[in-house]
Structure formats: structure tokens, C-alpha cells
mmCIF file of C-alpha atoms in Angstrom:
data_model
loop_
_atom_site.group_PDB
_atom_site.id
_atom_site.type_symbol
_atom_site.label_atom_id
_atom_site.label_comp_id
_atom_site.label_asym_id
_atom_site.label_seq_id
_atom_site.Cartn_x
_atom_site.Cartn_y
_atom_site.Cartn_z
ATOM 1 C CA MET A 19 -43.492 -1.009 183.293
ATOM 2 C CA GLU A 20 -42.825 2.857 182.374
ATOM 3 C CA SER A 21 -45.801 4.787 182.873
ATOM 4 C CA ALA A 22 -46.298 6.451 179.097
ATOM 5 C CA PRO A 23 -45.720 10.722 179.367
ATOM 6 C CA ALA A 24 -49.394 12.333 179.632
ATOM 7 C CA ALA A 25 -47.821 14.163 175.855
ATOM 8 C CA LEU A 26 -46.998 10.536 174.759
ATOM 9 C CA SER A 27 -50.250 8.482 175.390
ATOM 10 C CA GLY A 28 -52.630 10.861 174.482
ATOM 11 C CA GLN A 29 -50.847 11.114 170.811
ATOM 12 C CA VAL A 30 -51.185 6.720 170.699
ATOM 13 C CA ARG A 31 -54.264 6.927 169.225
ATOM 14 C CA SER A 32 -54.039 3.961 167.029
ATOM 15 C CA VAL A 33 -53.634 1.679 170.423
ATOM 16 C CA GLY A 34 -56.551 1.378 172.188
ATOM 17 C CA ALA A 35 -58.645 -1.384 173.935
ATOM 18 C CA LEU A 36 -61.457 -4.311 174.200
ATOM 19 C CA PHE A 37 -63.997 -4.612 175.875
ATOM 20 C CA ARG A 38 -66.386 -8.075 175.438
ATOM 21 C CA VAL A 39 -69.609 -6.059 176.745
ATOM 22 C CA SER A 40 -70.970 -9.355 178.828
ATOM 23 C CA GLU A 41 -67.646 -8.198 181.496
ATOM 24 C CA GLY A 42 -68.835 -4.157 181.444
ATOM 25 C CA ASP A 43 -65.789 -2.183 181.662
ATOM 26 C CA ALA A 44 -63.184 -4.404 182.598
ATOM 27 C CA VAL A 45 -60.595 -4.220 180.319
ATOM 28 C CA HIS A 46 -60.004 -7.760 178.333
ATOM 29 C CA CYS A 47 -57.469 -7.028 175.718
ATOM 30 C CA ALA A 48 -54.942 -4.177 174.035
ATOM 31 C CA ALA A 49 -55.539 -4.011 170.045
ATOM 32 C CA THR A 50 -54.137 -1.830 167.680
ATOM 33 C CA ALA A 51 -55.610 0.078 164.535
ATOM 34 C CA VAL A 52 -53.507 -0.696 161.075
ATOM 35 C CA GLN A 53 -53.635 -0.131 157.876
ATOM 36 C CA SER A 54 -56.100 -1.629 155.000
ATOM 37 C CA ARG A 55 -57.570 -0.954 152.360
ATOM 38 C CA GLU A 56 -61.047 -0.740 154.274
ATOM 39 C CA GLN A 57 -60.203 1.589 156.242
ATOM 40 C CA ASN A 58 -61.529 -0.729 159.355
ATOM 41 C CA LEU A 59 -58.628 -3.392 160.867
ATOM 42 C CA ILE A 60 -57.411 -3.739 164.186
ATOM 43 C CA MET A 61 -54.486 -6.793 165.430
ATOM 44 C CA THR A 62 -54.651 -7.766 168.627
ATOM 45 C CA SER A 63 -53.838 -10.871 170.214
ATOM 46 C CA ALA A 64 -55.765 -14.442 169.252
ATOM 47 C CA ARG A 65 -56.381 -15.331 172.749
ATOM 48 C CA CYS A 66 -58.226 -11.800 172.378
ATOM 49 C CA LEU A 67 -60.438 -13.213 169.691
ATOM 50 C CA VAL A 68 -61.017 -16.773 170.672
ATOM 51 C CA ASP A 69 -62.012 -18.105 173.851
ATOM 52 C CA PRO A 70 -58.973 -20.985 174.177
ATOM 53 C CA ARG A 71 -61.395 -23.204 177.008
ATOM 54 C CA THR A 72 -64.481 -22.972 173.816
ATOM 55 C CA ARG A 73 -62.493 -22.276 170.563
ATOM 56 C CA LYS A 74 -65.244 -19.919 169.200
ATOM 57 C CA GLY A 75 -64.721 -16.395 168.792
ATOM 58 C CA TYR A 76 -65.958 -14.539 171.319
ATOM 59 C CA LYS A 77 -69.147 -12.498 171.192
ATOM 60 C CA GLY A 78 -69.907 -8.503 171.880
ATOM 61 C CA LEU A 79 -66.404 -7.271 171.471
ATOM 62 C CA VAL A 80 -65.502 -3.994 170.855
ATOM 63 C CA PHE A 81 -62.800 -1.567 170.529
ATOM 64 C CA ILE A 82 -62.128 1.451 171.937
ATOM 65 C CA PRO A 83 -59.320 3.319 170.154
ATOM 66 C CA GLN A 84 -57.655 5.565 172.731
ATOM 67 C CA TYR A 85 -59.016 4.545 175.703
ATOM 68 C CA HIS A 86 -57.969 6.403 178.420
ATOM 69 C CA ASP A 87 -59.877 6.744 181.961
ATOM 70 C CA LYS A 88 -63.476 5.304 180.936
ATOM 71 C CA THR A 89 -63.388 7.914 177.924
ATOM 72 C CA ALA A 90 -63.892 7.442 173.811
ATOM 73 C CA PRO A 91 -62.581 9.628 172.596
ATOM 74 C CA GLN A 92 -63.107 8.443 168.980
ATOM 75 C CA GLY A 93 -65.934 6.011 169.219
ATOM 76 C CA VAL A 94 -66.462 2.270 169.795
ATOM 77 C CA TYR A 95 -66.482 -0.062 167.378
ATOM 78 C CA LEU A 96 -68.268 -3.383 167.133
ATOM 79 C CA LEU A 97 -66.199 -6.838 166.243
ATOM 80 C CA LYS A 98 -67.206 -8.529 163.337
ATOM 81 C CA ASP A 99 -64.614 -11.132 161.095
ATOM 82 C CA LEU A 100 -62.267 -12.495 163.516
ATOM 83 C CA PHE A 101 -58.726 -14.256 161.416
ATOM 84 C CA PHE A 102 -55.700 -15.932 163.120
ATOM 85 C CA PRO A 103 -53.504 -19.109 162.182
ATOM 86 C CA PRO A 104 -54.328 -22.169 162.420
ATOM 87 C CA GLY A 105 -52.022 -23.493 164.783
ATOM 88 C CA PHE A 106 -53.283 -21.276 167.758
ATOM 89 C CA LEU A 107 -55.914 -23.426 168.238
ATOM 90 C CA ASP A 108 -53.623 -26.788 167.780
ATOM 91 C CA ASP A 109 -52.130 -25.215 171.298
ATOM 92 C CA THR A 110 -53.622 -21.738 172.775
ATOM 93 C CA SER A 111 -50.309 -21.663 174.817
ATOM 94 C CA ASP A 112 -47.682 -21.100 171.966
ATOM 95 C CA PRO A 113 -47.156 -17.297 171.372
ATOM 96 C CA ALA A 114 -45.988 -17.972 168.489
ATOM 97 C CA TYR A 115 -49.323 -18.562 166.486
ATOM 98 C CA ASP A 116 -50.947 -16.153 169.442
ATOM 99 C CA TYR A 117 -51.855 -12.875 166.761
ATOM 100 C CA GLY A 118 -55.145 -12.181 165.297
ATOM 101 C CA PHE A 119 -56.888 -9.708 163.062
ATOM 102 C CA ALA A 120 -60.908 -8.539 163.032
ATOM 103 C CA THR A 121 -62.652 -6.320 161.068
ATOM 104 C CA VAL A 122 -64.775 -3.307 162.521
ATOM 105 C CA TYR A 123 -67.933 -2.166 162.005
ATOM 106 C CA ASN A 124 -67.792 1.949 162.467
ATOM 107 C CA GLY A 125 -67.963 3.664 164.874
ATOM 108 C CA ALA A 126 -70.857 4.407 167.310
ATOM 109 C CA GLY A 127 -70.697 7.793 169.734
ATOM 110 C CA SER A 128 -73.713 9.132 171.545
ATOM 111 C CA HIS A 129 -75.349 11.835 170.841
ATOM 112 C CA PRO A 130 -76.221 14.488 173.218
ATOM 113 C CA SER A 131 -79.962 14.085 172.825
ATOM 114 C CA GLY A 132 -78.876 9.863 173.798
ATOM 115 C CA ARG A 133 -79.420 8.126 170.758
ATOM 116 C CA ALA A 134 -76.355 6.380 168.934
ATOM 117 C CA VAL A 135 -74.388 8.060 166.052
ATOM 118 C CA ASP A 136 -73.059 6.968 163.378
ATOM 119 C CA VAL A 137 -68.771 8.193 163.369
ATOM 120 C CA GLY A 138 -67.692 6.969 160.732
ATOM 121 C CA PRO A 139 -64.826 4.120 159.756
ATOM 122 C CA LEU A 140 -61.825 3.791 161.790
ATOM 123 C CA GLY A 141 -59.113 4.505 159.595
ATOM 124 C CA ALA A 142 -60.942 7.649 159.205
ATOM 125 C CA ASN A 143 -60.750 8.379 162.802
ATOM 126 C CA VAL A 144 -57.184 7.762 164.191
ATOM 127 C CA PRO A 145 -54.014 6.825 162.163
ATOM 128 C CA THR A 146 -52.758 3.123 161.715
ATOM 129 C CA GLN A 147 -50.058 1.956 162.049
ATOM 130 C CA GLY A 148 -48.059 -0.147 159.534
ATOM 131 C CA LEU A 149 -46.896 -3.695 159.592
ATOM 132 C CA GLU A 150 -43.686 -5.281 158.568
ATOM 133 C CA TRP A 151 -42.961 -9.083 158.817
ATOM 134 C CA ASN A 152 -39.513 -10.909 158.181
ATOM 135 C CA LEU A 153 -37.200 -9.147 160.388
ATOM 136 C CA ARG A 154 -33.970 -9.854 161.990
ATOM 137 C CA VAL A 155 -34.314 -10.913 165.132
ATOM 138 C CA SER A 156 -31.931 -8.061 166.852
ATOM 139 C CA ASN A 157 -34.380 -4.955 167.299
ATOM 140 C CA ARG A 158 -34.720 -2.695 169.586
ATOM 141 C CA TYR A 159 -38.791 -2.487 170.154
ATOM 142 C CA HIS A 160 -41.375 -0.881 172.020
ATOM 143 C CA ALA A 161 -44.171 -2.931 173.786
ATOM 144 C CA PHE A 162 -47.800 -1.432 175.167
ATOM 145 C CA GLY A 163 -50.449 -2.685 176.837
ATOM 146 C CA TYR A 164 -53.329 -1.834 179.496
ATOM 147 C CA PRO A 165 -52.206 -2.546 183.039
ATOM 148 C CA ARG A 166 -54.316 -5.374 184.169
ATOM 149 C CA THR A 167 -53.791 -8.059 187.469
ATOM 150 C CA PRO A 168 -55.965 -10.266 188.999
ATOM 151 C CA THR A 169 -58.102 -9.258 191.880
ATOM 152 C CA GLY A 170 -56.596 -10.491 195.555
ATOM 153 C CA GLU A 171 -53.150 -9.650 194.143
ATOM 154 C CA PRO A 172 -51.340 -6.950 196.398
ATOM 155 C CA ARG A 173 -51.075 -3.947 193.528
ATOM 156 C CA LEU A 174 -54.153 -3.937 191.655
ATOM 157 C CA PHE A 175 -54.336 -1.946 188.106
ATOM 158 C CA PRO A 176 -57.712 -0.860 187.123
ATOM 159 C CA GLY A 177 -56.275 -0.694 182.771
ATOM 160 C CA SER A 178 -57.039 3.160 182.898
ATOM 161 C CA ALA A 179 -54.497 4.116 180.849
ATOM 162 C CA LEU A 180 -52.225 2.873 178.115
ATOM 163 C CA GLN A 181 -48.308 2.440 179.372
ATOM 164 C CA TRP A 182 -45.278 1.076 177.830
ATOM 165 C CA CYS A 183 -41.764 -0.197 177.327
ATOM 166 C CA GLU A 184 -38.699 -0.625 175.603
ATOM 167 C CA GLY A 185 -36.072 -3.190 174.676
ATOM 168 C CA THR A 186 -33.395 -5.860 172.431
ATOM 169 C CA SER A 187 -35.462 -8.539 170.950
ATOM 170 C CA GLY A 188 -34.684 -11.857 171.256
ATOM 171 C CA ARG A 189 -35.290 -15.280 170.667
ATOM 172 C CA MET A 190 -37.782 -17.196 172.831
ATOM 173 C CA SER A 191 -36.361 -20.962 174.359
ATOM 174 C CA GLY A 192 -38.791 -23.511 173.263
ATOM 175 C CA HIS A 193 -40.449 -21.715 171.070
ATOM 176 C CA GLU A 194 -40.661 -20.131 167.818
ATOM 177 C CA ALA A 195 -41.588 -16.569 169.318
ATOM 178 C CA LEU A 196 -39.529 -13.487 170.205
ATOM 179 C CA THR A 197 -39.294 -11.634 173.494
ATOM 180 C CA ILE A 198 -37.879 -8.299 174.711
ATOM 181 C CA GLU A 199 -37.143 -7.908 178.407
ATOM 182 C CA CYS A 200 -38.265 -4.551 179.717
ATOM 183 C CA ARG A 201 -40.158 -3.406 183.479
ATOM 184 C CA ILE A 202 -43.218 -3.569 183.223
ATOM 185 C CA ASP A 203 -46.593 -3.722 185.065
ATOM 186 C CA ARG A 204 -48.303 -6.906 184.260
ATOM 187 C CA MET A 205 -50.660 -5.963 181.624
ATOM 188 C CA ALA A 206 -53.319 -7.623 179.074
ATOM 189 C CA PRO A 207 -52.522 -8.970 176.384
ATOM 190 C CA GLY A 208 -53.053 -7.976 172.804
ATOM 191 C CA GLY A 209 -50.677 -4.672 172.570
ATOM 192 C CA PRO A 210 -48.645 -3.555 169.478
ATOM 193 C CA VAL A 211 -44.861 -4.204 169.488
ATOM 194 C CA ILE A 212 -43.530 -1.125 166.995
ATOM 195 C CA ASP A 213 -40.661 -0.843 165.547
ATOM 196 C CA ALA A 214 -39.044 2.590 164.506
ATOM 197 C CA PHE A 215 -41.983 4.450 167.034
ATOM 198 C CA ASP A 216 -42.221 7.701 166.829
ATOM 199 C CA GLN A 217 -43.117 9.763 170.015
ATOM 200 C CA ARG A 218 -44.380 12.740 168.278
ATOM 201 C CA LYS A 219 -46.571 11.232 165.841
ATOM 202 C CA GLY A 220 -47.314 8.338 167.506
ATOM 203 C CA LEU A 221 -46.471 5.881 165.234
ATOM 204 C CA GLY A 222 -44.084 3.148 163.738
ATOM 205 C CA ARG A 223 -44.174 0.317 162.032
ATOM 206 C CA VAL A 224 -45.975 -2.963 164.272
ATOM 207 C CA VAL A 225 -43.803 -6.480 164.341
ATOM 208 C CA GLY A 226 -45.475 -8.406 167.293
ATOM 209 C CA VAL A 227 -48.490 -8.777 169.703
ATOM 210 C CA VAL A 228 -47.727 -8.795 173.164
ATOM 211 C CA SER A 229 -48.826 -12.885 174.488
ATOM 212 C CA GLY A 230 -47.635 -13.092 177.493
ATOM 213 C CA LEU A 231 -45.273 -11.922 180.171
ATOM 214 C CA LEU A 232 -41.883 -13.299 181.113
ATOM 215 C CA GLY A 233 -41.610 -14.227 184.566
ATOM 216 C CA ASP A 234 -45.133 -13.877 185.999
ATOM 217 C CA THR A 235 -45.029 -14.125 188.860
ATOM 218 C CA PRO A 236 -47.930 -12.465 191.232
ATOM 219 C CA GLY A 237 -47.342 -9.863 193.206
ATOM 220 C CA GLU A 238 -44.220 -9.555 191.084
ATOM 221 C CA ARG A 239 -43.158 -7.033 188.735
ATOM 222 C CA PRO A 240 -42.522 -9.428 185.513
ATOM 223 C CA ASP A 241 -39.219 -9.326 183.303
ATOM 224 C CA GLY A 242 -40.402 -8.520 179.837
ATOM 225 C CA VAL A 243 -43.029 -9.427 176.941
ATOM 226 C CA ALA A 244 -43.244 -12.272 174.401
ATOM 227 C CA PHE A 245 -44.547 -12.126 171.040
ATOM 228 C CA ALA A 246 -45.166 -13.676 167.546
ATOM 229 C CA TYR A 247 -42.258 -13.654 165.059
ATOM 230 C CA PHE A 248 -43.980 -12.193 162.040
ATOM 231 C CA ASN A 249 -43.185 -13.908 158.797
ATOM 232 C CA SER A 250 -45.367 -15.461 155.617
ATOM 233 C CA LEU A 251 -48.217 -17.226 157.645
ATOM 234 C CA PHE A 252 -48.649 -14.286 159.347
ATOM 235 C CA ALA A 253 -48.661 -11.700 155.823
ATOM 236 C CA ASP A 254 -51.655 -13.897 153.923
ATOM 237 C CA ILE A 255 -53.444 -13.854 156.619
ATOM 238 C CA TYR A 256 -52.851 -10.180 156.663
ATOM 239 C CA ALA A 257 -53.471 -9.823 153.039
ATOM 240 C CA LYS A 258 -56.826 -11.652 153.977
ATOM 241 C CA ALA A 259 -58.615 -9.778 156.662
ATOM 242 C CA SER A 260 -57.344 -6.727 154.780
ATOM 243 C CA THR A 261 -60.055 -6.643 152.202
ATOM 244 C CA HIS A 262 -63.327 -7.721 153.754
ATOM 245 C CA THR A 263 -65.947 -4.654 154.470
ATOM 246 C CA THR A 264 -67.575 -3.890 157.317
ATOM 247 C CA GLY A 265 -70.168 -1.353 156.827
ATOM 248 C CA GLN A 266 -72.497 0.656 159.693
ATOM 249 C CA PRO A 267 -72.830 -0.791 162.714
ATOM 250 C CA ASP A 268 -76.778 -1.397 163.262
ATOM 251 C CA LEU A 269 -77.736 2.028 165.931
ATOM 252 C CA ALA A 270 -79.965 0.855 167.618
ATOM 253 C CA ALA A 271 -78.080 -2.352 169.615
ATOM 254 C CA MET A 272 -74.993 -0.428 169.733
ATOM 255 C CA LYS A 273 -76.569 2.433 172.210
ATOM 256 C CA PRO A 274 -77.466 -0.285 175.037
ATOM 257 C CA VAL A 275 -73.356 -1.413 174.454
ATOM 258 C CA LEU A 276 -73.071 2.415 175.322
ATOM 259 C CA ASP A 277 -74.886 2.464 178.101
ATOM 260 C CA GLU A 278 -73.591 -0.822 179.646
ATOM 261 C CA LEU A 279 -69.430 0.326 179.705
ATOM 262 C CA ASN A 280 -69.936 3.630 181.355
ATOM 263 C CA LEU A 281 -68.157 5.450 178.682
ATOM 264 C CA LYS A 282 -68.269 8.691 177.227
ATOM 265 C CA THR A 283 -67.530 10.044 174.284
ATOM 266 C CA ASP A 284 -65.085 13.785 173.495
#
């Protein structure tokens, strides 16, 4: 995967990392702040929200927009309500249904005194990406994510910096999903696939979410990414998720979360 230039990495403020508090400071997935009425909505892979083994939502998920090298410059956002297509639970390996939304509480940050403070709604702190669906297949897109390689493989990437690749989309054989062939390093799922990406503004229109990698052979570089084709079902789920409210987090409960993640805010 091409490494994002330093200026680009800093400007894609809407994209960040998901963490499971129980796993400490290991990146779980990527996610993106997207437009909604309540300014509190993120989008990611369904497998990042739901445990395929238990078929239940993960507990203690937090989103850190613009995450880079253990910093949380825009705060830490605890997830509340989860939304994903019912078809995902029928076949959790099918990228066609591997997308989802989550509402987040207001962000929490660390005060110099050591207590947690409310930093406000997500959409007030970072620009949010627009969404598009029912597009033609053969478009050129950017795909983003945090690198993650299982322990024990030859090359280890700690997931400390956002990376990206670019390619033309096509149909995925045997699935109602799309692919982008591009040279990448292995990365966590959940990052956005963006159309009409403006590198100066760090904005575009999200048309997909990274589900899996093409040619994902241990020790070798994958050939690209797979992602769902957004259709009318996607639009219905988005409409439902975008109207849910959240509000202020339990700041006393967020203090140990910030400590456990070993993060700092700017």
C-alpha cells in the first residue's frame, strides 16, 4: 500500500481507528466520520462491530479520528448504537454485506488535571464525509486503512499511521461486491473507499468500506481490497442510523478508558 504523504495523513481528519478497550492499544479496525443530522455517526465494516462467533456487538468500542502514533488529537468517542444489514449474519464472510454504522457519544479528552472532559460532538471536531450509492462499477477510488499484520509473520505493522492505495473498481467473482486492484500492505478492515477524493481537503464521497484483501497470503503483499456495493438497502440503513441521538458520555467511566488505551490528546 502506498504510504500517505505526511500532509495527506494529517488532512484526512474524518478517518480514524477503532479500538476495543479490552484489547488495550492494539488497532481493531478503521472507521470514518460521515454526515448525519446529529453529527455523531461513523461507518466501518460490520465485522468490526459484530463478533462473527457470538453474533453480538462488541463491547467497549471507541473511535479515534485522525489517529496517528498513539495520539488522539480530536478526542476519543465511545460507540453507542450499531446498525448493519441483516444479511451479514447469514454469511459473515461475504463482503457484500460487510458494512455498518455506529452512533458515538460526544468525545472525551484528557484535562491537564487528569480528569476526562467532554470535547463535543464528533461532527463539530472533524469534517464528515458524504456518502453515495447505486453508482456505476468502473470508477477510480482511493482506499484507506491502518496496517495490521498478525504476530509471527515476517513483516509487522503496528497500525500507527493511516495508509492508502488507489485503483479502478470491478466486480468480485462470485459475490455482489466490488474490488480495487492496488499494491498495498496488509491492513485492518473498516477503512473507507472514497470517490472524487480531494487530497487538499481530505474529503470526497464514501462509496465503500474495506472488507477484506485480495490474494491475502501470509508473508506476501495483497493484490487489493474487496468492498460492498452500496445499493438501496444501504440507503435505508443509513437513513435509520443518521437520526439517532447520543449526547454526553459518562466522563467518570471514560477516564479509565483513556488510561487503558495509553493515548494522549493534543
